[in-house]
Short mmCIF file of C-alpha atoms in Angstrom, two decimals:
data_model
loop_
_atom_site.label_atom_id
_atom_site.label_comp_id
_atom_site.label_asym_id
_atom_site.label_seq_id
_atom_site.Cartn_x
_atom_site.Cartn_y
_atom_site.Cartn_z
CA VAL E 1 3.59 -51.30 -2.66
CA LEU E 2 3.52 -52.29 -6.45
CA PHE E 3 5.57 -49.95 -8.88
CA ALA E 4 3.73 -46.85 -9.74
CA PRO E 5 4.55 -43.28 -10.39
CA PRO E 6 5.77 -40.39 -7.76
CA GLY E 7 2.59 -39.57 -5.64
CA LEU E 8 0.10 -42.28 -6.90
CA LEU E 9 0.93 -45.60 -5.70
CA LEU E 10 -1.04 -49.36 -6.00
CA ARG E 11 -1.82 -50.95 -3.45
CA LEU E 12 -4.59 -53.75 -2.19
CA PRO E 13 -7.40 -52.74 0.10
CA GLU E 14 -7.49 -53.81 3.79
CA TRP E 15 -10.31 -56.25 2.55
CA ALA E 16 -8.05 -58.70 0.26
CA ALA E 17 -6.14 -60.19 2.73
CA PRO E 18 -9.06 -62.72 3.54
CA LEU E 19 -9.28 -63.73 -0.27
CA GLY E 20 -6.81 -66.35 0.08
CA ALA E 21 -9.47 -68.10 1.85
CA ALA E 22 -11.88 -67.64 -0.85
CA PHE E 23 -10.05 -68.57 -3.27
CA GLY E 24 -8.49 -71.90 -1.60
CA GLY E 25 -4.89 -70.35 -1.14
CA GLY E 26 -3.78 -69.17 2.19
CA GLY E 27 -6.98 -69.52 4.48
CA GLY E 28 -7.58 -70.79 8.02
CA GLY E 29 -4.54 -69.30 9.31
CA ILE E 30 -0.78 -68.32 7.58
CA ASP E 31 0.72 -70.45 5.08
CA ALA E 32 4.34 -71.20 6.59
CA ARG E 33 4.98 -73.90 3.76
CA GLY E 34 6.24 -76.58 6.02
CA LEU E 35 8.98 -74.22 7.21
CA GLY E 36 9.63 -74.91 11.28
CA ASN E 37 11.16 -71.20 11.85
CA VAL E 38 7.35 -69.14 11.34
CA ARG E 39 5.24 -68.29 13.62
CA ALA E 40 1.99 -66.16 13.96
CA ALA E 41 3.54 -64.57 16.81
CA ILE E 42 6.89 -62.38 17.76
CA ASP E 43 8.86 -64.14 20.60
CA TYR E 44 9.54 -61.32 22.83
CA GLY E 45 12.32 -62.94 24.80
CA LYS E 46 14.39 -63.05 21.84
CA ARG E 47 16.98 -60.36 20.55
CA TYR E 48 17.60 -60.26 16.58
CA GLY E 49 20.83 -58.43 14.78
CA VAL E 50 18.21 -57.32 12.33
CA CYS E 51 14.58 -57.64 12.09
CA ALA E 52 13.28 -56.95 8.24
CA VAL E 53 9.58 -55.70 8.39
CA GLY E 54 7.59 -56.81 5.03
CA ALA E 55 8.48 -60.84 3.88
CA GLY E 56 8.61 -59.49 0.30
CA LEU E 57 11.40 -59.49 -1.94
CA SER E 58 13.39 -56.93 -0.28
CA GLY E 59 12.66 -58.19 3.00
CA ALA E 60 13.20 -61.66 2.21
CA VAL E 61 16.67 -60.91 0.16
CA PHE E 62 17.78 -58.88 3.31
CA ALA E 63 17.28 -61.54 5.62
CA GLU E 64 18.93 -64.28 3.38
CA ARG E 65 21.28 -61.98 2.83
CA TYR E 66 22.27 -61.11 6.65
CA ALA E 67 21.97 -64.53 7.74
CA ASN E 68 24.01 -65.91 5.25
CA VAL E 69 27.09 -63.61 4.59
CA LEU E 70 27.06 -61.58 8.21
CA ASN E 71 25.91 -64.63 10.03
CA GLU E 72 23.39 -62.34 11.79
CA THR E 73 20.13 -63.58 13.62
CA VAL E 74 16.78 -62.57 11.50
CA LEU E 75 13.59 -61.53 12.62
CA VAL E 76 11.24 -61.47 9.13
CA LEU E 77 7.60 -60.35 9.87
CA ASP E 78 4.83 -59.41 7.59
CA ARG E 79 1.25 -58.50 8.84
CA ARG E 80 -0.25 -60.95 5.57
CA PRO E 81 -0.64 -64.51 6.83
CA HIS E 82 1.78 -65.74 4.38
CA PHE E 83 5.41 -64.59 3.08
CA GLY E 84 6.04 -63.56 -0.46
CA GLY E 85 5.12 -60.17 -0.45
CA ASN E 86 2.68 -59.70 -3.67
CA CYS E 87 4.71 -62.57 -5.43
CA TYR E 88 2.85 -65.17 -3.17
CA ASP E 89 0.91 -67.97 -5.26
CA TYR E 90 -0.91 -70.51 -4.21
CA ASP E 91 -2.26 -73.98 -6.06
CA ASP E 92 -6.08 -73.09 -5.98
CA ALA E 93 -7.84 -75.96 -3.82
CA ILE E 94 -10.93 -76.64 -6.46
CA THR E 95 -8.80 -77.07 -9.65
CA GLY E 96 -4.95 -77.62 -8.67
CA VAL E 97 -4.21 -74.44 -10.71
CA ARG E 98 -1.36 -72.57 -9.19
CA MET E 99 -2.30 -68.73 -8.61
CA ASN E 100 -0.89 -65.56 -7.89
CA LYS E 101 -2.39 -64.33 -5.18
CA TYR E 102 -2.16 -60.45 -6.19
CA GLY E 103 -1.49 -60.49 -9.94
CA ALA E 104 1.15 -62.14 -12.17
CA HIS E 105 4.88 -61.10 -11.39
CA LEU E 106 6.95 -61.50 -14.12
CA PHE E 107 10.84 -61.93 -13.88
CA HIS E 108 12.91 -60.20 -16.48
CA THR E 109 16.41 -58.63 -15.93
CA GLU E 110 19.44 -57.41 -17.91
CA SER E 111 21.62 -58.19 -14.77
CA GLU E 112 23.53 -61.16 -14.63
CA LEU E 113 24.12 -60.83 -11.19
CA ALA E 114 20.52 -60.97 -9.98
CA TRP E 115 19.87 -63.87 -12.34
CA ARG E 116 23.06 -65.82 -10.17
CA TYR E 117 21.10 -64.60 -7.53
CA VAL E 118 17.71 -66.26 -8.09
CA ASN E 119 19.35 -69.44 -9.06
CA MET E 120 22.07 -69.67 -6.23
CA HIS E 121 19.61 -71.69 -3.50
CA ALA E 122 20.20 -75.36 -4.21
CA ALA E 123 17.12 -76.07 -2.43
CA ALA E 124 14.56 -73.51 -4.45
CA PRO E 125 13.19 -74.39 -7.93
CA ALA E 126 14.57 -74.22 -10.88
CA TRP E 127 13.51 -71.18 -13.13
CA VAL E 128 12.46 -71.76 -16.28
CA ARG E 129 12.33 -69.36 -19.23
CA TRP E 130 9.12 -67.64 -19.60
CA ASP E 131 8.62 -64.89 -22.79
CA HIS E 132 5.56 -62.99 -21.53
CA LYS E 133 3.45 -61.99 -23.89
CA VAL E 134 0.54 -59.85 -24.08
CA LYS E 135 -2.19 -59.13 -26.56
CA GLY E 136 -4.56 -56.12 -26.41
CA PHE E 137 -8.19 -56.59 -27.94
CA ILE E 138 -8.51 -53.00 -30.16
CA ASP E 139 -11.09 -52.64 -32.85
CA GLY E 140 -11.98 -55.93 -32.55
CA GLN E 141 -9.08 -57.46 -33.28
CA LEU E 142 -6.18 -59.10 -31.05
CA VAL E 143 -2.60 -56.63 -31.48
CA PRO E 144 0.56 -57.09 -29.77
CA ILE E 145 1.38 -54.97 -26.55
CA PRO E 146 3.98 -53.17 -26.45
CA ALA E 147 3.31 -51.68 -30.07
CA ASN E 148 5.36 -53.15 -32.58
CA ILE E 149 5.54 -53.45 -36.37
CA GLU E 150 2.56 -56.11 -36.57
CA THR E 151 0.61 -53.74 -34.15
CA VAL E 152 0.75 -50.49 -36.32
CA ASN E 153 0.28 -52.57 -39.45
CA ARG E 154 -2.88 -53.98 -38.07
CA LEU E 155 -4.44 -51.06 -36.90
CA PHE E 156 -3.65 -48.56 -39.44
CA GLY E 157 -3.65 -50.72 -42.97
CA LEU E 158 -0.18 -50.59 -42.88
CA HIS E 159 2.61 -52.54 -44.75
CA ILE E 160 6.06 -51.61 -42.37
CA LYS E 161 8.36 -54.21 -43.45
CA ASP E 162 11.47 -53.51 -41.30
CA GLU E 163 12.78 -51.02 -38.19
CA ALA E 164 13.94 -48.10 -40.60
CA GLU E 165 10.53 -47.99 -42.27
CA MET E 166 9.09 -48.20 -38.31
CA ARG E 167 11.62 -45.66 -37.00
CA THR E 168 10.89 -43.56 -39.90
CA TRP E 169 6.80 -43.91 -39.37
CA LEU E 170 7.27 -43.10 -35.65
CA GLU E 171 9.40 -39.80 -36.48
CA GLU E 172 6.44 -38.85 -38.63
CA ASN E 173 3.73 -39.30 -35.96
CA GLN E 174 5.70 -38.45 -33.15
CA VAL E 175 4.57 -34.70 -31.13
CA PRO E 176 7.23 -32.90 -29.55
CA CYS E 177 6.44 -31.56 -26.20
CA PRO E 178 5.78 -28.06 -26.00
CA GLY E 179 7.49 -27.50 -22.78
CA PRO E 180 10.55 -25.40 -22.41
CA GLY E 181 13.55 -27.27 -23.89
CA GLY E 182 11.11 -29.44 -25.12
CA ARG E 183 10.04 -30.72 -21.84
CA CYS E 184 6.93 -32.78 -21.11
CA GLU E 185 4.19 -31.33 -19.07
CA ASP E 186 1.79 -34.68 -18.48
CA ALA E 187 1.61 -37.95 -18.75
CA GLU E 188 -0.67 -37.45 -22.83
CA GLN E 189 1.81 -35.17 -23.47
CA MET E 190 4.90 -37.66 -22.79
CA ALA E 191 2.52 -40.59 -24.90
CA LYS E 192 2.39 -38.53 -27.60
CA SER E 193 6.08 -37.68 -28.03
CA ARG E 194 7.14 -41.53 -28.13
CA VAL E 195 4.32 -42.98 -30.21
CA GLY E 196 2.00 -40.17 -31.85
CA GLU E 197 -1.28 -39.22 -32.20
CA ALA E 198 -3.13 -42.13 -33.38
CA LEU E 199 -1.43 -44.83 -31.35
CA PHE E 200 -2.07 -43.05 -28.02
CA GLU E 201 -5.77 -42.44 -28.67
CA ALA E 202 -6.03 -46.38 -30.06
CA ILE E 203 -3.72 -47.76 -27.20
CA PHE E 204 -2.81 -45.43 -24.00
CA ARG E 205 -5.71 -43.09 -23.26
CA HIS E 206 -8.08 -45.56 -22.60
CA TYR E 207 -6.13 -48.13 -21.04
CA THR E 208 -4.54 -45.41 -18.49
CA ARG E 209 -7.84 -43.96 -17.64
CA LYS E 210 -8.95 -47.44 -16.34
CA GLN E 211 -5.87 -47.84 -14.63
CA TRP E 212 -5.66 -44.20 -12.74
CA ALA E 213 -8.90 -43.43 -12.75
CA LYS E 214 -7.75 -40.11 -14.31
CA GLU E 215 -7.20 -38.45 -17.53
CA PRO E 216 -3.41 -39.06 -18.95
CA ARG E 217 -3.03 -34.60 -18.46
CA GLU E 218 -3.63 -35.18 -15.34
CA LEU E 219 -0.52 -37.58 -14.68
CA ASP E 220 2.84 -36.97 -14.31
CA ALA E 221 4.82 -37.35 -17.52
CA LEU E 222 6.65 -40.33 -15.57
CA VAL E 223 3.59 -42.67 -16.00
CA THR E 224 4.12 -43.14 -19.55
CA ALA E 225 7.75 -42.31 -19.93
CA ARG E 226 8.15 -46.03 -19.59
CA ILE E 227 6.30 -47.13 -22.57
CA PRO E 228 8.15 -49.57 -24.85
CA VAL E 229 8.10 -49.07 -28.46
CA ARG E 230 9.45 -51.94 -30.46
CA GLY E 231 11.03 -51.35 -33.84
CA SER E 232 10.88 -54.34 -34.83
CA PHE E 233 8.33 -57.78 -35.10
CA ASP E 234 9.63 -58.39 -31.44
CA GLU E 235 6.24 -59.05 -29.70
CA ARG E 236 7.53 -59.75 -26.50
CA TYR E 237 6.25 -58.00 -23.31
CA PHE E 238 10.17 -57.58 -22.03
CA SER E 239 12.90 -57.51 -24.23
CA ASP E 240 15.62 -58.39 -21.16
CA ARG E 241 18.55 -61.14 -21.55
CA TYR E 242 16.76 -63.15 -18.81
CA GLN E 243 13.33 -63.79 -18.27
CA ALA E 244 11.99 -66.95 -16.37
CA LEU E 245 9.27 -68.05 -13.80
CA PRO E 246 10.33 -70.45 -10.54
CA SER E 247 8.87 -73.58 -11.44
CA GLU E 248 7.12 -74.83 -8.26
CA GLY E 249 6.34 -71.02 -8.11
CA TYR E 250 7.56 -67.72 -6.28
CA THR E 251 6.37 -69.33 -2.64
CA ALA E 252 8.66 -72.08 -3.02
CA TRP E 253 11.40 -69.44 -3.56
CA PHE E 254 10.87 -67.44 -0.73
CA ALA E 255 9.99 -70.52 1.80
CA ALA E 256 14.13 -71.57 0.32
CA LEU E 257 15.55 -68.13 0.89
CA LEU E 258 14.06 -68.00 4.49
CA ASP E 259 14.77 -71.69 5.31
CA HIS E 260 17.98 -70.83 7.54
CA PRO E 261 18.80 -71.44 11.27
CA ASN E 262 19.38 -67.68 11.79
CA ILE E 263 15.88 -66.54 10.70
CA ASP E 264 12.84 -66.24 12.23
CA VAL E 265 9.57 -65.57 10.33
CA ALA E 266 6.68 -63.83 12.19
CA LEU E 267 3.47 -63.71 10.05
CA GLY E 268 -0.01 -61.98 10.91
CA VAL E 269 2.12 -59.70 12.83
CA ASP E 270 1.79 -55.62 12.33
CA TYR E 271 5.10 -54.44 13.06
CA PHE E 272 3.25 -51.22 13.82
CA GLU E 273 1.77 -52.83 16.87
CA HIS E 274 4.73 -54.13 18.53
CA ARG E 275 7.21 -51.27 17.09
CA ALA E 276 8.34 -50.27 20.76
CA HIS E 277 9.19 -53.52 21.39
CA LEU E 278 11.25 -54.50 18.47
CA ASP E 279 12.79 -51.12 18.20
CA ALA E 280 14.54 -52.13 20.85
CA ALA E 281 14.82 -56.04 20.65
CA CYS E 282 16.01 -55.54 17.13
CA GLY E 283 20.13 -54.25 16.17
CA LYS E 284 18.52 -52.64 12.82
CA VAL E 285 15.45 -52.48 11.61
CA ILE E 286 15.25 -52.31 7.83
CA TYR E 287 11.36 -51.44 6.63
CA THR E 288 9.98 -52.63 3.51
CA GLY E 289 6.06 -51.94 4.18
CA PRO E 290 4.45 -48.79 2.58
CA ILE E 291 5.97 -45.72 3.19
CA ASP E 292 3.25 -43.05 3.90
CA ARG E 293 2.30 -45.46 6.58
CA TYR E 294 6.11 -45.06 8.36
CA PHE E 295 6.06 -41.63 8.66
CA ALA E 296 1.86 -41.46 9.33
CA GLY E 297 2.86 -40.97 13.25
CA ALA E 298 5.03 -37.49 11.69
CA GLY E 299 1.78 -36.00 10.25
CA LEU E 300 2.42 -36.50 6.76
CA GLU E 301 -0.33 -37.24 4.75
CA GLU E 302 -1.50 -40.70 3.14
CA LEU E 303 -0.32 -41.03 -0.32
CA GLU E 304 -3.17 -41.73 -3.01
CA TYR E 305 -3.61 -45.42 -4.08
CA ARG E 306 -5.56 -47.71 -6.11
CA GLY E 307 -7.55 -50.32 -5.69
CA ILE E 308 -7.50 -53.60 -7.20
CA ASP E 309 -10.92 -56.18 -7.51
CA PHE E 310 -9.82 -59.87 -8.15
CA VAL E 311 -12.53 -62.14 -10.04
CA VAL E 312 -12.20 -65.46 -10.26
CA GLU E 313 -14.05 -67.59 -12.55
CA ARG E 314 -13.17 -71.56 -12.51
CA HIS E 315 -14.43 -72.13 -15.88
CA LEU E 316 -14.83 -75.87 -17.02
CA GLY E 317 -13.94 -77.94 -14.01
CA ALA E 318 -13.21 -81.42 -16.46
CA GLY E 319 -10.23 -81.19 -19.10
CA THR E 320 -13.07 -81.70 -21.76
CA VAL E 321 -17.01 -80.87 -21.41
CA PRO E 322 -19.45 -82.41 -23.87
CA ALA E 323 -22.73 -80.58 -24.86
CA GLN E 324 -25.71 -83.69 -23.95
CA PRO E 325 -27.67 -82.95 -25.58
CA LYS E 326 -29.10 -79.36 -26.19
CA PRO E 327 -29.12 -76.12 -26.31
CA HIS E 328 -25.10 -75.90 -27.77
CA PRO E 329 -24.79 -76.27 -30.93
CA TRP E 330 -21.10 -77.80 -30.01
CA THR E 331 -20.03 -80.94 -29.21
CA LEU E 332 -17.33 -80.66 -27.22
CA ASN E 333 -15.61 -78.13 -25.36
CA PRO E 334 -11.43 -78.59 -24.25
CA GLU E 335 -9.92 -76.96 -22.09
CA PRO E 336 -5.90 -77.49 -21.86
CA GLN E 337 -4.19 -76.72 -19.36
CA PRO E 338 0.13 -76.36 -18.48
#
């Protein structure tokens, strides 16, 4: 489950599981990454101190901590055929390019403790600095997102020079929330209170519609409360002290976490199909999956979800493709790769 506002979650539809086969990653069975403790089934003869349901960030970190710090035996299981959760990546079988199966995941934190933790595992890939930058195509031009001084200057033909002038512009354009005590009633009011009417219409209204299939005024104010606005020319998407990516991919990092004699991993296994056994065989069960699925047996309603369609295009297939002889007016089409 990806981050989303209360009552509205974002997840991949059930049909997305086989996409790895089509993309060249994770197809044809489980992706064990060479670990000897990974199976496609549960060993009903074993008992564990802890069972972690879900092999994403939460489940894997719980497992590693229980195994290394408390010397507990741990079972990690996931109904997907791989560990890594939504951070799972793989090398495309055709191009060799590393792919994020469920969309890009960018590590960023202000926490020195978190940074030390992700770097503490000797067998894990090193983390390399990555300052993520995003451009929005608006009114025929690419502008930095989140909005900064350059964004405002280019969209509205202004000449703001520094943070003081940017702060003044924002204060002049922000629309106070009309609720009691200045409370924002919905996402539209919240966004306008942060960036003003013009910037909201230029950037946020249409993106919010596409993201949630709802009008901003239909969404909780928390949806846009997290909109960052830069008062400078800083065009990085995040401003956190630590920003990085694992040099060999997230899945390799997860493999290092789970490679422990106290840890077993069961992939392609649905907890709810084995719940009675696991609740008895595990001293403690830590559930990290979709919360409404866990409480479905109690008669609680399913939360509202948005699905994602991934379209993959392999563009050229070579570093340079010459046009020979017609009909293209260009001679070469180079495709640099990282």
